[in-house]
PDB file of C-alpha atoms in Angstrom:
ATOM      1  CA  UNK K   1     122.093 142.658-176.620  1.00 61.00           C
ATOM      2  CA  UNK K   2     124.173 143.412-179.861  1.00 82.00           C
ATOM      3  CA  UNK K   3     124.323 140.628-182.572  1.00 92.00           C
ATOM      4  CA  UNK K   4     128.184 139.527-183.098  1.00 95.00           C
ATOM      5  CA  UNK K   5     128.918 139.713-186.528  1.00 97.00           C
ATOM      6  CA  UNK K   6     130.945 136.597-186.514  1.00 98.00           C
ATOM      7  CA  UNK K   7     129.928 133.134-185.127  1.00 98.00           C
ATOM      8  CA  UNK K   8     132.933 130.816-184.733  1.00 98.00           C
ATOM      9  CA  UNK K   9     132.055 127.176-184.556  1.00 98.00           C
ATOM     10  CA  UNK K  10     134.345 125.119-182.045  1.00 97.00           C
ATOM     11  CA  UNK K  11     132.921 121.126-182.709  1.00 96.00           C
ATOM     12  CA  UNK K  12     134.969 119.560-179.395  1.00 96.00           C
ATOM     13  CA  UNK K  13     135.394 116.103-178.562  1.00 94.00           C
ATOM     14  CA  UNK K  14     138.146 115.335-175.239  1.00 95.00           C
ATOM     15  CA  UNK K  15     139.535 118.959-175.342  1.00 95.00           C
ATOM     16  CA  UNK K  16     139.548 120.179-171.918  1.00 96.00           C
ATOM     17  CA  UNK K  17     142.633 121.031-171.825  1.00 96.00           C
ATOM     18  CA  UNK K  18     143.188 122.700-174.814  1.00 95.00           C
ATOM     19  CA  UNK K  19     139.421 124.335-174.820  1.00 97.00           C
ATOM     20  CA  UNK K  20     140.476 127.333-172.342  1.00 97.00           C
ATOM     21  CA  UNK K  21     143.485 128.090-173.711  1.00 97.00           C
ATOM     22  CA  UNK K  22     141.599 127.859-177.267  1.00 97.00           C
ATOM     23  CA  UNK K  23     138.791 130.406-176.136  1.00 98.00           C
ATOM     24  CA  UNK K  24     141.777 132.945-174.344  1.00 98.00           C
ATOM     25  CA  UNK K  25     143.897 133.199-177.769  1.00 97.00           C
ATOM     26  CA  UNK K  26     140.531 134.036-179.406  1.00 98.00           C
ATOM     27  CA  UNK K  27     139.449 136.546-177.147  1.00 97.00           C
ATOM     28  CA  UNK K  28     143.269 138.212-177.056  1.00 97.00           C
ATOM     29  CA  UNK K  29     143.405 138.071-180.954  1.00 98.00           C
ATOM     30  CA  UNK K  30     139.535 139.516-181.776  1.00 98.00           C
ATOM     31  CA  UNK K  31     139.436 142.319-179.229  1.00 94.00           C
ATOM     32  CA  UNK K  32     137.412 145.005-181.324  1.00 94.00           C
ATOM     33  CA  UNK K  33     135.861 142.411-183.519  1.00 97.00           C
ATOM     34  CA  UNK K  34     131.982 141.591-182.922  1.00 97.00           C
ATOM     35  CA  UNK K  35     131.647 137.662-182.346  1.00 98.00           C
ATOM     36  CA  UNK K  36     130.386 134.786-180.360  1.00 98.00           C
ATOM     37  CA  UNK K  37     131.608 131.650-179.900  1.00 98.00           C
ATOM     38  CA  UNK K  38     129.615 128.067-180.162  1.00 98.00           C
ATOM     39  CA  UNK K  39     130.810 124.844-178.564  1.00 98.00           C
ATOM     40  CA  UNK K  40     129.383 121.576-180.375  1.00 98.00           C
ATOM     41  CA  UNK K  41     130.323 119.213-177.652  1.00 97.00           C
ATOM     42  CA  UNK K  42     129.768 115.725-178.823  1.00 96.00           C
ATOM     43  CA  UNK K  43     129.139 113.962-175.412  1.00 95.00           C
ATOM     44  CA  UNK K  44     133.022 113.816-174.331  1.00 96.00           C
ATOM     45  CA  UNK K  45     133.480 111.693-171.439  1.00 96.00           C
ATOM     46  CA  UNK K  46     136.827 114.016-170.204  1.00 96.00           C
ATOM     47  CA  UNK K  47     134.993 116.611-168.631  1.00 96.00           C
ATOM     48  CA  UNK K  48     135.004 118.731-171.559  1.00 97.00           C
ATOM     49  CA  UNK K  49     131.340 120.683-171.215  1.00 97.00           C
ATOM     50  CA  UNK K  50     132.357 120.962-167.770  1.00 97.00           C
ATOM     51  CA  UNK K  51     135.136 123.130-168.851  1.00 98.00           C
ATOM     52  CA  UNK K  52     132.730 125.055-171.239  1.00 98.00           C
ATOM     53  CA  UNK K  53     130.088 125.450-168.655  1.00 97.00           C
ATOM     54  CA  UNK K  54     132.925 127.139-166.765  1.00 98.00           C
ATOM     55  CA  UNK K  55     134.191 129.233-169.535  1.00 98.00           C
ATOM     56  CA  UNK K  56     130.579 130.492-170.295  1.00 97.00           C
ATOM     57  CA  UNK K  57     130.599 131.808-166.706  1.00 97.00           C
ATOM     58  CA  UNK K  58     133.655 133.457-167.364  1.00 96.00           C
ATOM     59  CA  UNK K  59     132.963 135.212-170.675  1.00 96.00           C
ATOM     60  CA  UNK K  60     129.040 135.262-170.020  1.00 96.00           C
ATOM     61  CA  UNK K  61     126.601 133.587-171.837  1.00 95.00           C
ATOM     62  CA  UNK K  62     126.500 136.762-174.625  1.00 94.00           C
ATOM     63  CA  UNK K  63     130.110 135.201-175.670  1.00 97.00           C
ATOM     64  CA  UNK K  64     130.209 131.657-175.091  1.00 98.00           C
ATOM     65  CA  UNK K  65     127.344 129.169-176.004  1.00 98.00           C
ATOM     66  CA  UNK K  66     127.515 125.713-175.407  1.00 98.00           C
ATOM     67  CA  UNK K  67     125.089 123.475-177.601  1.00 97.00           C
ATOM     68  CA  UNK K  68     126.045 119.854-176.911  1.00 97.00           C
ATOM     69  CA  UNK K  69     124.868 116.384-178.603  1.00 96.00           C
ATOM     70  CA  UNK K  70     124.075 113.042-177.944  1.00 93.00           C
ATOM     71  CA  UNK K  71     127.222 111.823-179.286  1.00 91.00           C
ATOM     72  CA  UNK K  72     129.956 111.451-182.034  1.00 87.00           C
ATOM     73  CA  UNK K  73     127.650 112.241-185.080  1.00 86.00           C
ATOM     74  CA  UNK K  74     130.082 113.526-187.837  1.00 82.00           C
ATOM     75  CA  UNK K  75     131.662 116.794-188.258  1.00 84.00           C
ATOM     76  CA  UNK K  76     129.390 117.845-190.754  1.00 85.00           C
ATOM     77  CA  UNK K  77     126.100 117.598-188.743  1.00 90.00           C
ATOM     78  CA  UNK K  78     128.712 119.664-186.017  1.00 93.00           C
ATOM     79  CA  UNK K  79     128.676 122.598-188.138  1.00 93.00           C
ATOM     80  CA  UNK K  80     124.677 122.179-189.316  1.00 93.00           C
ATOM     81  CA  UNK K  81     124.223 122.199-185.280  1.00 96.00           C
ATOM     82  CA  UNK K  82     126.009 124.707-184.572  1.00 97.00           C
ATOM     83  CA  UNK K  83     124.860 126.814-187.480  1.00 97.00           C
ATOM     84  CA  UNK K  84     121.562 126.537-186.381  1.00 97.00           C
ATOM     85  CA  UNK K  85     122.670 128.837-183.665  1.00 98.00           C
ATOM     86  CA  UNK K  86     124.638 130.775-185.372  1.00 98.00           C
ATOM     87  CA  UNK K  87     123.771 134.874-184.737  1.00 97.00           C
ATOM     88  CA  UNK K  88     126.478 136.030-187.025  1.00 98.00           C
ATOM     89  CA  UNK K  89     126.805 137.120-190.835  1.00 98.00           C
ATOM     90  CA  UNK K  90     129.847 135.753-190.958  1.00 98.00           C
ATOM     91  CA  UNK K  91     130.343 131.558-190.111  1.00 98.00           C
ATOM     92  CA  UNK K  92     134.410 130.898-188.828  1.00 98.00           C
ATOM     93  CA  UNK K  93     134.950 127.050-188.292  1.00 97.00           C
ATOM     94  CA  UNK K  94     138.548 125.704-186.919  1.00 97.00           C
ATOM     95  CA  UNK K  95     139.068 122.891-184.068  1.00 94.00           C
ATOM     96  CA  UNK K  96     139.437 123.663-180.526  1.00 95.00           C
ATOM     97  CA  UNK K  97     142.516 121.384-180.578  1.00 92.00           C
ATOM     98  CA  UNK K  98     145.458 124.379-180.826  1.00 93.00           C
ATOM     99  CA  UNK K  99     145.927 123.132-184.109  1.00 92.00           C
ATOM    100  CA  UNK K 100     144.335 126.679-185.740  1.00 95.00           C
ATOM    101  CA  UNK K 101     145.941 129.755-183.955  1.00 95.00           C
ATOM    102  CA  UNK K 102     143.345 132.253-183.760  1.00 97.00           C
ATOM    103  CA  UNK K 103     145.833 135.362-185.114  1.00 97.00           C
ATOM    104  CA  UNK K 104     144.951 133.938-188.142  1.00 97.00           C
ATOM    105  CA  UNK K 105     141.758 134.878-188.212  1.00 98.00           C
ATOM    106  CA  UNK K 106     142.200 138.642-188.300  1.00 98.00           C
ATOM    107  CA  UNK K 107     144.174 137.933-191.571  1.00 98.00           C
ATOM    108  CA  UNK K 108     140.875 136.195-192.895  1.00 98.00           C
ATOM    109  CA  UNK K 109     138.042 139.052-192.135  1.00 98.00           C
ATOM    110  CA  UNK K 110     140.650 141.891-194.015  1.00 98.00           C
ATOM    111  CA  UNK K 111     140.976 139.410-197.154  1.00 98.00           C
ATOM    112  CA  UNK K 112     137.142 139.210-196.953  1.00 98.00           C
ATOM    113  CA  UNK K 113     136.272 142.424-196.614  1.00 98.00           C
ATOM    114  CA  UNK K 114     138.724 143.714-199.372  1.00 98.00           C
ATOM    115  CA  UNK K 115     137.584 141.437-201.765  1.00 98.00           C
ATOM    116  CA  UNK K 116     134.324 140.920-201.047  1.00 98.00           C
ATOM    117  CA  UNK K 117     134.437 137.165-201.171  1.00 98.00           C
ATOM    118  CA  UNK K 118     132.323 134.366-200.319  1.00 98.00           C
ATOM    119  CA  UNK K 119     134.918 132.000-198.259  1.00 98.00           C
ATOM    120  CA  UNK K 120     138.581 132.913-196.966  1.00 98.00           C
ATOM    121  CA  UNK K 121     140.218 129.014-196.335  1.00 97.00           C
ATOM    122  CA  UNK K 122     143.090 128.874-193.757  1.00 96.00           C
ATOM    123  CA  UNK K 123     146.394 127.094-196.586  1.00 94.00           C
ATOM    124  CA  UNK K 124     149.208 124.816-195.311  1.00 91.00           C
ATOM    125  CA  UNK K 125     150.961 124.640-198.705  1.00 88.00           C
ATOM    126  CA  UNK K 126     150.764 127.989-200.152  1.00 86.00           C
ATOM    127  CA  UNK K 127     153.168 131.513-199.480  1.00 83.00           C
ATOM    128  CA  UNK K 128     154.517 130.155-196.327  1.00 84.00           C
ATOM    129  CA  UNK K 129     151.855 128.184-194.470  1.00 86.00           C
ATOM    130  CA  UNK K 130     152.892 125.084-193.107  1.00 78.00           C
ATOM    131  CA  UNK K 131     152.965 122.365-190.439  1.00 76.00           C
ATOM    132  CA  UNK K 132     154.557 122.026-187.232  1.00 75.00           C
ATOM    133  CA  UNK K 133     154.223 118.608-184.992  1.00 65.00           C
ATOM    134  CA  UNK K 134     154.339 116.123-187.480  1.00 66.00           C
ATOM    135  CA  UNK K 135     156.324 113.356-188.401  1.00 73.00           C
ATOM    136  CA  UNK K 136     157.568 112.256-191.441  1.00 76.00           C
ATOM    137  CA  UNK K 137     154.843 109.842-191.916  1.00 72.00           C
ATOM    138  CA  UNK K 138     152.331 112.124-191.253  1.00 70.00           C
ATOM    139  CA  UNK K 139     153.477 114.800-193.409  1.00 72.00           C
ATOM    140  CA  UNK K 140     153.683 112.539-196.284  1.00 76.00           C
ATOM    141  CA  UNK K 141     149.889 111.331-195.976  1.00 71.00           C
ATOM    142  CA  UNK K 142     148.744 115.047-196.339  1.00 73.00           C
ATOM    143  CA  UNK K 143     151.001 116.301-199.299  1.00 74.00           C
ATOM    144  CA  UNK K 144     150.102 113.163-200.936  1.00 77.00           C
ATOM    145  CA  UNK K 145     146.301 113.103-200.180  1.00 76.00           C
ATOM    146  CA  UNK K 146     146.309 116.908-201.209  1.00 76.00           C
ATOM    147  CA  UNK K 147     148.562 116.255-204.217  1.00 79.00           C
ATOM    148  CA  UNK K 148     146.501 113.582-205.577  1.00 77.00           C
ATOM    149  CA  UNK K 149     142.888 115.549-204.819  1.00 77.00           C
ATOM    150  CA  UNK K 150     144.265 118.407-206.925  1.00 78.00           C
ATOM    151  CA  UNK K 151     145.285 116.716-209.801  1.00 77.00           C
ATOM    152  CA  UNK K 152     142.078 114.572-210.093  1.00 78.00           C
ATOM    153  CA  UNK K 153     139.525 117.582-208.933  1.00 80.00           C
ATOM    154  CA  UNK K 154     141.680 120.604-209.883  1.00 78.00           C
ATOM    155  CA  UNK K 155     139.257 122.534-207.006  1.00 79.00           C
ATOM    156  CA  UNK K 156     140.974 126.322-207.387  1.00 83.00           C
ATOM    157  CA  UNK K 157     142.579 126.301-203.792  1.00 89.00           C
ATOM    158  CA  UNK K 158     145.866 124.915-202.673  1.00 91.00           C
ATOM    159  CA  UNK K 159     144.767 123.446-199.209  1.00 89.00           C
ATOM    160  CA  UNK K 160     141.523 121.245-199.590  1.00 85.00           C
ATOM    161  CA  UNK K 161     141.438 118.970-196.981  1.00 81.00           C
ATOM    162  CA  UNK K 162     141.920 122.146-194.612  1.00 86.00           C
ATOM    163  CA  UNK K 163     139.346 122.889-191.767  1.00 90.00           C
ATOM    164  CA  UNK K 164     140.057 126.472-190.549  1.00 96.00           C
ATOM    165  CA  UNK K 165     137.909 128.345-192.799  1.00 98.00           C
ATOM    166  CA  UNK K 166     135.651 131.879-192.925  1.00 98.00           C
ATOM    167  CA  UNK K 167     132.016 131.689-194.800  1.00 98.00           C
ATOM    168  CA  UNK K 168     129.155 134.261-195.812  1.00 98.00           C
ATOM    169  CA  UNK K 169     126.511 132.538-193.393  1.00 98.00           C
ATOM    170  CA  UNK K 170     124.184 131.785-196.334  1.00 98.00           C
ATOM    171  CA  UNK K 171     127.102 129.870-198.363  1.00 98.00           C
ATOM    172  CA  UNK K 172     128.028 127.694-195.664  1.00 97.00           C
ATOM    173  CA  UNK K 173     124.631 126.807-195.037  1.00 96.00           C
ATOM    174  CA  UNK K 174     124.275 125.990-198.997  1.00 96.00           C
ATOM    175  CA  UNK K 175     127.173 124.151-198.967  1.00 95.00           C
ATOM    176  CA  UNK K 176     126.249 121.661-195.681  1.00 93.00           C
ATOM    177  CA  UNK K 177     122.972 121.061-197.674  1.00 92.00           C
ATOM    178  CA  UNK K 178     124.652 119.462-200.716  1.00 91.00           C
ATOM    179  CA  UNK K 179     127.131 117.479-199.376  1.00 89.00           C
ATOM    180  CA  UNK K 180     127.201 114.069-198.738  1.00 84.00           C
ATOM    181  CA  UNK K 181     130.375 112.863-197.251  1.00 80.00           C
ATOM    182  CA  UNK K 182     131.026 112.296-193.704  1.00 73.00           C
ATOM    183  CA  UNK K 183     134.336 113.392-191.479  1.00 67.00           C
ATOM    184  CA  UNK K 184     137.541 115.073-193.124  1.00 68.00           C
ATOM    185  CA  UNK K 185     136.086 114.015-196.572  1.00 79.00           C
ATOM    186  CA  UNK K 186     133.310 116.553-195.458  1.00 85.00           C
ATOM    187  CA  UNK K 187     136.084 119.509-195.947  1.00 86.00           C
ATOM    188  CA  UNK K 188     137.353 118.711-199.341  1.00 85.00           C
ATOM    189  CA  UNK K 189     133.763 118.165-200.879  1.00 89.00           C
ATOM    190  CA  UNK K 190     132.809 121.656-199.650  1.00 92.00           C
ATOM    191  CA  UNK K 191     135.178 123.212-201.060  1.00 91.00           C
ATOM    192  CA  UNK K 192     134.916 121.195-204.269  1.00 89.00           C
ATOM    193  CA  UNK K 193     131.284 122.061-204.693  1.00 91.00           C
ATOM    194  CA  UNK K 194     132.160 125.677-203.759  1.00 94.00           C
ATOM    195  CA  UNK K 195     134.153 126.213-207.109  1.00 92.00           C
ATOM    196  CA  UNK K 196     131.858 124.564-208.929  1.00 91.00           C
ATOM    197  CA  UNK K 197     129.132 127.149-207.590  1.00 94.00           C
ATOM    198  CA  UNK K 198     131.125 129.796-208.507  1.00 95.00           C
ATOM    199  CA  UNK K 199     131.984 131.122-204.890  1.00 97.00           C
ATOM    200  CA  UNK K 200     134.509 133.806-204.212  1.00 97.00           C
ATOM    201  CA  UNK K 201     137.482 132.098-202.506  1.00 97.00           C
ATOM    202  CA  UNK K 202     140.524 133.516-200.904  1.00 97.00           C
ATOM    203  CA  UNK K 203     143.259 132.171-199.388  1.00 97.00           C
ATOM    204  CA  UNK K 204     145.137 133.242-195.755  1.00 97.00           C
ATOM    205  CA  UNK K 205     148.662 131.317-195.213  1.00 96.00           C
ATOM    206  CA  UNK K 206     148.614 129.483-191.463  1.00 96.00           C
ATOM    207  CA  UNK K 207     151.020 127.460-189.392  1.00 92.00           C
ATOM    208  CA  UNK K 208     148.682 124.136-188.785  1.00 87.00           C
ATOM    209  CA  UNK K 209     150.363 123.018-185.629  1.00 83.00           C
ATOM    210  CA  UNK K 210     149.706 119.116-184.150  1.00 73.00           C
ATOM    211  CA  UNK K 211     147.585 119.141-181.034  1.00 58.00           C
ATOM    212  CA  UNK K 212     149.268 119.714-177.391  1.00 57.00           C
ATOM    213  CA  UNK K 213     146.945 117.817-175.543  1.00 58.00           C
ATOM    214  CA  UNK K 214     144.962 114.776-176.412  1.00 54.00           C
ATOM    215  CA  UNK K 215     144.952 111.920-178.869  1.00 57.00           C
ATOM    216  CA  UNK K 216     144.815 112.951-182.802  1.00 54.00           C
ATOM    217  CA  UNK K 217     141.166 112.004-184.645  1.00 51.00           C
ATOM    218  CA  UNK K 218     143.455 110.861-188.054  1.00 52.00           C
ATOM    219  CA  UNK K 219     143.523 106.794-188.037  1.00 56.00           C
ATOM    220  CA  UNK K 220     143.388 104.467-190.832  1.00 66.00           C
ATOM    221  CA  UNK K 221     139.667 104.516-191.465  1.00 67.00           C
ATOM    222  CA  UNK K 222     139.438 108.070-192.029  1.00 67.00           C
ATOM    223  CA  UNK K 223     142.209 107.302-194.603  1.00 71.00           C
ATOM    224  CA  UNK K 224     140.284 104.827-196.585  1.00 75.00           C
ATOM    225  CA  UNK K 225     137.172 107.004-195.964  1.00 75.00           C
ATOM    226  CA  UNK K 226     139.440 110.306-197.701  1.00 74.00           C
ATOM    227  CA  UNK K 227     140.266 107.699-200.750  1.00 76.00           C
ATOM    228  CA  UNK K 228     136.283 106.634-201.054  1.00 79.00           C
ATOM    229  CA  UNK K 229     135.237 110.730-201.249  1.00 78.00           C
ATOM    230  CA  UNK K 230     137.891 111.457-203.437  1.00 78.00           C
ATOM    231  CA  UNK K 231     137.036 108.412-206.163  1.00 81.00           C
ATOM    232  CA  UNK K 232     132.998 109.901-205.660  1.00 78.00           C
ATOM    233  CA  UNK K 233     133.696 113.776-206.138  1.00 79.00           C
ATOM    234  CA  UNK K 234     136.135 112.718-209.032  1.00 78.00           C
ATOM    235  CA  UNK K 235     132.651 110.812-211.085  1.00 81.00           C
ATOM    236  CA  UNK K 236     130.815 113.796-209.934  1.00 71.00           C
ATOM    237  CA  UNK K 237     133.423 115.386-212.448  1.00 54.00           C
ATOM    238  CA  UNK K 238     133.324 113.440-214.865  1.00 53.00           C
TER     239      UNK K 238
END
């Protein structure tokens, strides 16, 4: 049994519909590329490790690992979970929801390997990345969160609040272990503590597209939640 090289996180919650057609764009874009793929299912009552358990069969159990919890516990203790599996050198995280098309990643392992560096991050707002789906609302809430995070943390990269991303194994691990924060706040501090480390960082323009199927994860709370993370990382600053 060869040891993929690259271990790509899917953290799932109510995606059975867009799970299969999540793991088939992966498969078509990383033909030649050594990886395995690890579902964090967070108890979803649509069926969605149902689907997985299916997909496993289909891919085999080599490809496709399913390592499920309890219940919603936070997107960062997703990613410690599914780390803890993790075969590869190399950690890819992006959501299962459609949202992160998979050609991108290709785009992320050559800026890796050419420049040797630590983390490649997916960017919305830089050299033609951008966003698809949204309304004007919507948009507005990013640029501004991102806008305001940037001039009060000045963190190196154009896209913090991003979540399609490509680690070293040992960084991400590093990383998980000295944040605090909890949901999309999670994101931004990892990448704010990653310039402060001194990590290599490159960035890969994508086309962040809103979810097909489902009901988007963004509500109010998370919104206050972003504002509370920001105010902390900006006194770890200063």
């Amino acid at each position: 049994m060869d040891t993929p090289k690259y271990s790509i996180i899917l953290p799932t919650y109510n995606e059975k519909e867009n799970l299969p057609i999540c793991i088939w764009l992966i498969e078509k874009y990383l033909k030649g590329i050594s990886y395995e793929i690890i579902i964090v299912d967070d108890a979803s009552p649509d069926g969605t490790q149902d689907v997985a358990k299916l997909l496993e069969k289909e891919y085999g159990e080599n490809k496709i690992l399913i390592k499920p919890r309890a219940g919603k516990l936070g997107l960062g203790t997703a990613y410690s979970h599914g780390l803890s599996f993790a075969r590869g050198e190399f950690i890819i995280l992006m959501d299962a929801d459609l949202s992160h098309h998979p050609k991108f990643i290709p785009e992320m392992i050559a800026l890796q390997q050419k420049y040797k560096l630590d983390i490649v991050t997916g960017t919305r707002y830089k050299n033609g990345g951008g966003v698809s789906g949204w309304d004007l609302k919507r948009k507005t809430i990013s640029k501004g969160a991102n806008f305001l995070a940037q001039f009060l943390l000045n963190p190196g990269v154009s896209d913090l609040t991003g979540s399609f991303r490509l680690y070293k194994k040992e960084v991400l691990a590093t990383l998980i272990a000295e944040s605090v924060s909890k949901g999309y706040v999670f994101q931004m501090e990892m990448m704010f503590r990653a310039k402060k480390s001194g990590y290599r960082i490159g960035e890969v323009p994508i086309s962040f597209v809103d979810r097909f199927f489902g009901e988007s994860k963004l509500g109010s709370q998370e919104i206050v939640d972003y504002a509370k993370g920001l105010l902390y990382l900006f006194a770890i600053v200063w």
